[in-house]
XYZ file of N, CA and C in Angstrom:
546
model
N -31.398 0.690 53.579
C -30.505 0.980 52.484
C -31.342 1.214 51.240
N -30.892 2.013 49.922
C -31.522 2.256 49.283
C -31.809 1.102 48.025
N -32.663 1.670 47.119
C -32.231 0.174 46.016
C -31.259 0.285 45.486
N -30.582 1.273 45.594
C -29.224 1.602 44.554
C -27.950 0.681 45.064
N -28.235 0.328 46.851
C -27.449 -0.807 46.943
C -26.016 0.392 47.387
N -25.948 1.504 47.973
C -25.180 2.102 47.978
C -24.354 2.698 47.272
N -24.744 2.666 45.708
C -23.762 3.027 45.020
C -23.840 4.496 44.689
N -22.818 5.044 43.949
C -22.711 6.012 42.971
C -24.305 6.921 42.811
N -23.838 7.831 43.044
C -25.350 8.820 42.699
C -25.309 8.947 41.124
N -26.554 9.198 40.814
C -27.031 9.038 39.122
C -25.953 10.254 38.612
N -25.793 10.600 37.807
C -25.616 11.994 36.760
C -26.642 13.405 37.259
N -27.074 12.853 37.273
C -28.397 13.779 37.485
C -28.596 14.194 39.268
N -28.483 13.837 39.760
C -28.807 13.828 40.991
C -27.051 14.687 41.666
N -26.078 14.574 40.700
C -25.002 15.265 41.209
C -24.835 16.592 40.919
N -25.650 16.695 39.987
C -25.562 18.235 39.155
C -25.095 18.217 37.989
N -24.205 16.853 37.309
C -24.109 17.188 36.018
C -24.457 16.591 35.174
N -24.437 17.452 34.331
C -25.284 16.572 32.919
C -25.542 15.919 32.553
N -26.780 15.667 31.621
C -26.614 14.067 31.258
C -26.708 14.340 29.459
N -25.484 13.625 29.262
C -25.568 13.406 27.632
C -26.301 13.255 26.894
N -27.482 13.550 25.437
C -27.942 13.276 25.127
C -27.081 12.824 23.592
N -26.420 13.294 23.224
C -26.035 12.616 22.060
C -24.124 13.222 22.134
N -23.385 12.677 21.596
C -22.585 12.977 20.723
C -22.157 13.125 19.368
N -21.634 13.983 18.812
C -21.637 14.354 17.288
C -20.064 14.418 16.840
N -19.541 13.962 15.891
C -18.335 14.208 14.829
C -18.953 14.471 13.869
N -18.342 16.177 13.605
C -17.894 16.473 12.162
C -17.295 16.988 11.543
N -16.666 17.047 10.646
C -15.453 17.689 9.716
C -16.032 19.576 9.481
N -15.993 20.482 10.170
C -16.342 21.526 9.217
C -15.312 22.508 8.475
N -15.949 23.434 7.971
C -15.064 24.547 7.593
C -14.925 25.751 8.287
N -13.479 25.911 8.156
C -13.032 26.941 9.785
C -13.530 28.341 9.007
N -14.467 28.988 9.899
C -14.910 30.200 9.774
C -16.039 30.187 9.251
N -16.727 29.447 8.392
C -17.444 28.857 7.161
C -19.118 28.264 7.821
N -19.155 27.818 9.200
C -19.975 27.275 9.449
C -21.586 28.187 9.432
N -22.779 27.452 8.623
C -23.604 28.201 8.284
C -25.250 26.799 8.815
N -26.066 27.388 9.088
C -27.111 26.676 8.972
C -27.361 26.066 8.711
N -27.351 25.893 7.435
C -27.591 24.778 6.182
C -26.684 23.947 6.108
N -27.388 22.892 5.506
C -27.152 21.200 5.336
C -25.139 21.253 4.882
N -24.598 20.644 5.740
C -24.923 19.595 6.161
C -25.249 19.737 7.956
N -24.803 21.040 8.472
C -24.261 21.370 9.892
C -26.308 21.438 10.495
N -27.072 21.922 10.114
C -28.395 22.547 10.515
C -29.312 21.344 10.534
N -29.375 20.240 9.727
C -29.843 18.836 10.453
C -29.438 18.180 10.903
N -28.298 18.134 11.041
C -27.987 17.213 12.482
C -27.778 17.958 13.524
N -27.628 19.136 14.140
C -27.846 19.657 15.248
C -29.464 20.015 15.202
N -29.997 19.992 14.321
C -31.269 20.227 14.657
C -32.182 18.829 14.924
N -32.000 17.537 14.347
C -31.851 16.421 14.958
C -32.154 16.283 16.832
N -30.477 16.617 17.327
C -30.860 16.555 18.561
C -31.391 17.698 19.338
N -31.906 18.701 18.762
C -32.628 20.049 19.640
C -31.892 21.187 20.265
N -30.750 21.260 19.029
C -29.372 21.915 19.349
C -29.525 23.805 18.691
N -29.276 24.521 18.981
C -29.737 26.012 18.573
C -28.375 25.911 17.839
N -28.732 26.202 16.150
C -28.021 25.690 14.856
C -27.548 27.029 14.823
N -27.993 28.380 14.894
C -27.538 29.214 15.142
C -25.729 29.683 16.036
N -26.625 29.861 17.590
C -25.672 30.149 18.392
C -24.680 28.975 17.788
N -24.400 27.923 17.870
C -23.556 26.617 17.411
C -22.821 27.196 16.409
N -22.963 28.023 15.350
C -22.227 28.716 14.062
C -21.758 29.763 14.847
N -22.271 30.456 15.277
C -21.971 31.478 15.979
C -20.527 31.649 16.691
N -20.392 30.419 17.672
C -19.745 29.854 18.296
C -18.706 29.477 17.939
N -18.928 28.428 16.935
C -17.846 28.151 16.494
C -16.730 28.881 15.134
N -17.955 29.338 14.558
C -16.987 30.812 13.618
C -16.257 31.510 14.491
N -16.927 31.946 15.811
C -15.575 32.716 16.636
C -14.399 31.431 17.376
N -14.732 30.948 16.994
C -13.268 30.129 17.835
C -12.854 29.952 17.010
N -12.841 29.378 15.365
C -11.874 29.314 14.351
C -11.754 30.350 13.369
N -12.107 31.781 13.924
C -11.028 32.876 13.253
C -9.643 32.882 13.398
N -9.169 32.291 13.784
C -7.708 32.827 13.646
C -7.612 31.679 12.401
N -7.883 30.299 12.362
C -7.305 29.711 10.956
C -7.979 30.207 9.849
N -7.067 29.976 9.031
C -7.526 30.384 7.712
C -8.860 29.588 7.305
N -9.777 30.388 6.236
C -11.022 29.919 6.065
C -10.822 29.022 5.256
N -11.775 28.136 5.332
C -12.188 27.015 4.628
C -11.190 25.736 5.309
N -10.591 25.958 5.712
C -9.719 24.567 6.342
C -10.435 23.893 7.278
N -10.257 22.324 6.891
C -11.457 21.246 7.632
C -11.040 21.236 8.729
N -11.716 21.266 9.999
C -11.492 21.275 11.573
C -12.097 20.355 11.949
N -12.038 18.729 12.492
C -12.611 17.820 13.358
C -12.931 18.271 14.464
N -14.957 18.459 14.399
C -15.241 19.377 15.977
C -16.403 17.750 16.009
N -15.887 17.480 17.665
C -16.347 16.916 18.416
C -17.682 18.074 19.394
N -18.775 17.454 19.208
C -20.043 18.205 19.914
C -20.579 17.330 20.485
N -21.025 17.752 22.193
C -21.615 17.241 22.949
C -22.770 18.378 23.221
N -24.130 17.180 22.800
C -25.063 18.112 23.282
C -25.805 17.078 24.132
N -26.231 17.711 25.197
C -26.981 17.774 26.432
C -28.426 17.624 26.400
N -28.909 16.996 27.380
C -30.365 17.249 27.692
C -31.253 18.306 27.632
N -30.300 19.299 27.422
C -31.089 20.536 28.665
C -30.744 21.227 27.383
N -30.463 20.887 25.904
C -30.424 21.680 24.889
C -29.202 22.311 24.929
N -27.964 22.061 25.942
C -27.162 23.079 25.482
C -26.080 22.021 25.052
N -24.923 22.687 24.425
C -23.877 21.805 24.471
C -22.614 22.462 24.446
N -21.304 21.859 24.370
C -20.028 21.905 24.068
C -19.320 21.902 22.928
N -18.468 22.425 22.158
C -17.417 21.468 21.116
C -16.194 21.299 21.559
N -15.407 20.908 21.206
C -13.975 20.895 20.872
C -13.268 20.687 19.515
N -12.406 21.639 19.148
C -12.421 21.426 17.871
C -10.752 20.966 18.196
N -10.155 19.920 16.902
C -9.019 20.049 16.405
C -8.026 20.156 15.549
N -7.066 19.712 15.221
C -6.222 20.075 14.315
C -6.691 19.435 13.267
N -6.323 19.969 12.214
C -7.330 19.172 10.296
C -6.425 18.513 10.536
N -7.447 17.353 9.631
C -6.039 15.501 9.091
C -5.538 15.813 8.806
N -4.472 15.071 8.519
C -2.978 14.658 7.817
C -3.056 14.584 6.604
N -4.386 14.296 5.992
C -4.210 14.571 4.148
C -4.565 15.862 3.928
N -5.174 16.637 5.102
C -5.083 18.134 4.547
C -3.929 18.562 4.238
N -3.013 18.222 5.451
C -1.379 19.091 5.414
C -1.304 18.514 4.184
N -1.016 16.973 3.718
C -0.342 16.059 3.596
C -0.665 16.668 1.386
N -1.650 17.434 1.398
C -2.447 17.535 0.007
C -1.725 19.131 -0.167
N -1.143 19.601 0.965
C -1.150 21.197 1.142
C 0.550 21.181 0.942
N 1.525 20.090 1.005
C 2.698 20.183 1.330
C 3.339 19.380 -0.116
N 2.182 18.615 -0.441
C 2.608 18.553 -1.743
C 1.991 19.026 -3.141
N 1.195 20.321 -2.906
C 0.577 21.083 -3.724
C -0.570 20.058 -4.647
N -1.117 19.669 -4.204
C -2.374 18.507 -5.040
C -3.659 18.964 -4.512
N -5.044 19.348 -5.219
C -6.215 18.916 -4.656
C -6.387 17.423 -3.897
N -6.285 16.496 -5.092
C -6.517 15.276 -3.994
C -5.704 14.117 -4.860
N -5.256 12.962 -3.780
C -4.175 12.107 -3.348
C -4.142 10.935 -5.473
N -3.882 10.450 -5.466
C -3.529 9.191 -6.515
C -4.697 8.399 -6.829
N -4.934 7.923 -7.489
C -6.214 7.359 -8.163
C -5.535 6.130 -8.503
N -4.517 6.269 -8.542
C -3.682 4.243 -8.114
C -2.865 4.838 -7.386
N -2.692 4.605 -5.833
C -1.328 4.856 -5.186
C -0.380 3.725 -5.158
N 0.537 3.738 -5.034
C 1.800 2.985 -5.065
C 2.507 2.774 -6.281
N 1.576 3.065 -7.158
C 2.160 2.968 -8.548
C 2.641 4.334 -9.056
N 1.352 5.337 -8.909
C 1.758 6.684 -9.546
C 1.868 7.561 -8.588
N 2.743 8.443 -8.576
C 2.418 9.627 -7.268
C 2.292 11.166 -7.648
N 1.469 12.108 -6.770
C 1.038 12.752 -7.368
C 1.612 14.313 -6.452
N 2.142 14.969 -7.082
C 2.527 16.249 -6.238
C 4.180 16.473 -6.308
N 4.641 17.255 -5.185
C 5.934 17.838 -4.940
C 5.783 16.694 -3.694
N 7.398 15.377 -3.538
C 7.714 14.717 -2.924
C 7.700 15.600 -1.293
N 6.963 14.995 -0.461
C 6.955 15.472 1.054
C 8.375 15.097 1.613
N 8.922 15.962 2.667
C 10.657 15.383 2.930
C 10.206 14.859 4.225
N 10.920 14.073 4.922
C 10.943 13.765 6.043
C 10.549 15.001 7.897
N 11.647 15.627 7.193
C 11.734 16.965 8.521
C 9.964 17.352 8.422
N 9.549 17.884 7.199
C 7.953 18.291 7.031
C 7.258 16.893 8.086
N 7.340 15.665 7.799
C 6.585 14.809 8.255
C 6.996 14.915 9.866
N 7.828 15.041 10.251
C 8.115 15.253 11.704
C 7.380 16.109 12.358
N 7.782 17.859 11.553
C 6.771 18.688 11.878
C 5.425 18.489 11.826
N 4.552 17.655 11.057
C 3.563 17.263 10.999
C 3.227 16.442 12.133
N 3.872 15.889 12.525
C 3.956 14.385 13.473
C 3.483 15.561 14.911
N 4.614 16.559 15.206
C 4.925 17.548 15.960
C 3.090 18.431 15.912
N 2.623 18.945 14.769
C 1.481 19.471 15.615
C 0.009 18.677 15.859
N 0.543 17.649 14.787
C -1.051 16.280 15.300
C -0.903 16.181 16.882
N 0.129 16.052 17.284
C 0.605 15.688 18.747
C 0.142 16.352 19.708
N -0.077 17.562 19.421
C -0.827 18.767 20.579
C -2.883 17.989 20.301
N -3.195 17.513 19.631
C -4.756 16.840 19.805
C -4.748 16.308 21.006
N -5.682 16.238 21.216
C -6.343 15.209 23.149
C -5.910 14.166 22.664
N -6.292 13.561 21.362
C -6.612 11.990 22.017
C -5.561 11.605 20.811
N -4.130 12.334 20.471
C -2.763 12.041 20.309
C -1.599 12.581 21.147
N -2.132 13.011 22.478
C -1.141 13.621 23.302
C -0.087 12.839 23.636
N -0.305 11.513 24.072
C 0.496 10.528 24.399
C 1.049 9.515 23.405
N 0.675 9.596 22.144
C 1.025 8.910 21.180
C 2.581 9.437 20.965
N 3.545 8.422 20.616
C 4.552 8.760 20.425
C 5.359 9.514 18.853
N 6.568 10.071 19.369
C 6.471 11.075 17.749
C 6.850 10.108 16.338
N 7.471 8.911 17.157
C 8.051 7.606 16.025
C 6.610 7.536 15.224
N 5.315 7.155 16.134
C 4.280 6.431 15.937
C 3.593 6.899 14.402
N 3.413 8.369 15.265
C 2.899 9.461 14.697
C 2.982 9.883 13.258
N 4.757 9.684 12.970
C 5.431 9.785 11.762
C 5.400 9.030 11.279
N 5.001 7.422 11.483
C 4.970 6.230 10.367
C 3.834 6.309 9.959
N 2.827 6.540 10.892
C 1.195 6.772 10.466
C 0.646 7.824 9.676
N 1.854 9.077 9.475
C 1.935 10.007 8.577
C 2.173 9.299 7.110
N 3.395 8.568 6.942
C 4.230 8.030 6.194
C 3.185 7.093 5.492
N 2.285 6.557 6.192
C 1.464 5.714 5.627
C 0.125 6.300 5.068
N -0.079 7.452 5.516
C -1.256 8.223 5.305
C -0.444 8.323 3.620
N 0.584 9.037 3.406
C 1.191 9.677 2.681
C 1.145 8.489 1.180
N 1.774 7.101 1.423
C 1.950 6.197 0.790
C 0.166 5.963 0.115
N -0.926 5.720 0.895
C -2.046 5.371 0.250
C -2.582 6.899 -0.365
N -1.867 7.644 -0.435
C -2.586 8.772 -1.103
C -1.917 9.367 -2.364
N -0.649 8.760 -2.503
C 0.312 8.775 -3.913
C 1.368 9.705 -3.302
N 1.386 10.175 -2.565
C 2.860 11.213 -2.150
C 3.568 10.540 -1.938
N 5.076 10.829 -2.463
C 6.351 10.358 -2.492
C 6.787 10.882 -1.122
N 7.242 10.465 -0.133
C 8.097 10.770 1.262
C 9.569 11.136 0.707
N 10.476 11.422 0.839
C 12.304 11.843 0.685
C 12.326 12.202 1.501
N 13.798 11.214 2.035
C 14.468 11.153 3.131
C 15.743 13.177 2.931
N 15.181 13.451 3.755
C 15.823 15.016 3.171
C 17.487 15.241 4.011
N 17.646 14.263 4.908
C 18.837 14.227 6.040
C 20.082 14.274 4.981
N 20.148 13.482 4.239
C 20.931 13.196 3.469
C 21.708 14.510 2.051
N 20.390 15.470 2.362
C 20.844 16.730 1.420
C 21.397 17.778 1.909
N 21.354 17.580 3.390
C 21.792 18.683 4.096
C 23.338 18.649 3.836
N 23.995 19.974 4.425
C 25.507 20.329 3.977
C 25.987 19.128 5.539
N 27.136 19.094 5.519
C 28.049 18.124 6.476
C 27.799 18.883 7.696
N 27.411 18.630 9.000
C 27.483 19.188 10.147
C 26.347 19.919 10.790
N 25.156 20.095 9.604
C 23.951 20.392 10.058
C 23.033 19.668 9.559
N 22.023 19.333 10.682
C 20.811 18.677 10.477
C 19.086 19.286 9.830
N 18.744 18.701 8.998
C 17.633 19.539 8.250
C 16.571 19.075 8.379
N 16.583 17.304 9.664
C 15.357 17.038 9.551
C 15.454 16.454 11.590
N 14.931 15.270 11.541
C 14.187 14.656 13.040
C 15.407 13.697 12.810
N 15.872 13.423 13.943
C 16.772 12.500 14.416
C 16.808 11.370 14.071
N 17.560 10.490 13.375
C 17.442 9.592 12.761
C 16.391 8.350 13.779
N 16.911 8.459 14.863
C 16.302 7.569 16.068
C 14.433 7.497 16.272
N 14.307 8.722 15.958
C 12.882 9.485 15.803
C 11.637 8.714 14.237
N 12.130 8.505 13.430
C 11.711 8.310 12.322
C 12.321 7.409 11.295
N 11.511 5.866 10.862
C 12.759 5.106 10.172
C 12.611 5.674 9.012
N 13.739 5.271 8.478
C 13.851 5.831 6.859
C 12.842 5.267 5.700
N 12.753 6.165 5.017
C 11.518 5.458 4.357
C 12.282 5.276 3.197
N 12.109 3.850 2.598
C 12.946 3.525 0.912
C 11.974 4.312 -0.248
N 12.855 4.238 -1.393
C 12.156 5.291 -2.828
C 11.290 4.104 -3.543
């Protein structure tokens, strides 16, 4: 028997890869260039800083430029690697829906922007939800963790159900999302 004791063949010995590092970072969709901050840390692990821009400028043409994209990069032994990119945070929308550069400088006290309504936070809830690693998160979850994103950053939430005309609905099911007080 071997020393391995029968187990599991290495990474290597199966044909696939072996990890050399993983990377998170925030970039800008379309925007990605050589230089600092993207060109030392892929150059760090022995990553071609190039093709990597290359790459990823063509996968985020279709969003609009400059919008922050969380790209997860796996690079490899063998110099090559992967990304995956996903949907920008919740204070992007969350800064974009209530017309502000950036969030309250005291939140809870002062708030800063056009009040976010509920239905928006649903929809929000609705495309975080398509990410990998919020697929299974639920849409209740999703929307309080919005709601709370929203609260430490000075945006006012309004409950918008309540403005609609009698007989039509303008936001997420009451069951879906608790009400948030003023």
């Amino acid at each position: 028997m071997s020393a391995s004791g029968g187990k599991a063949k290495t990474a290597l010995s199966t044909g696939a890869k072996a990890v050399r590092q993983r990377l998170k970072m925030l970039l800008p969709a379309g925007k990605a260039a050589p230089g600092p901050p993207i060109g030392p840390r892929l150059g760090q692990v022995g990553l071609n800083i190039m093709q990597f821009c290359k790459e990823f400028n063509q996968s985020t043409a279709a969003i609009e430029e400059g919008v922050p994209i969380p790209t997860l990069i796996t690079a490899y032994t063998d110099r090559s690697f992967v990304f995956e990119t996903r949907k920008p945070p919740v204070s992007f929308f969350l800064r974009r829906l209530a017309g502000v550069e950036k969030g309250s400088s005291n939140p809870g006290r002062t708030f800063v922007g056009e009040p976010v309504t509920l239905s928006a936070v649903y929809e929000l809830a609705q495309i975080k939800q398509q990410d990998a690693n919020l697929r299974y998160t639920s849409l209740e979850s999703l929307c309080k963790s919005i709601i709370g994103t929203a609260r430490s950053m000075g945006i006012r939430i309004v409950d918008d159900r309540a403005l609609a005309p009698a007989g039509q609905s303008s936001g997420p099911r009451p069951e879906l999302v608790t009400p948030v007080d003023e």
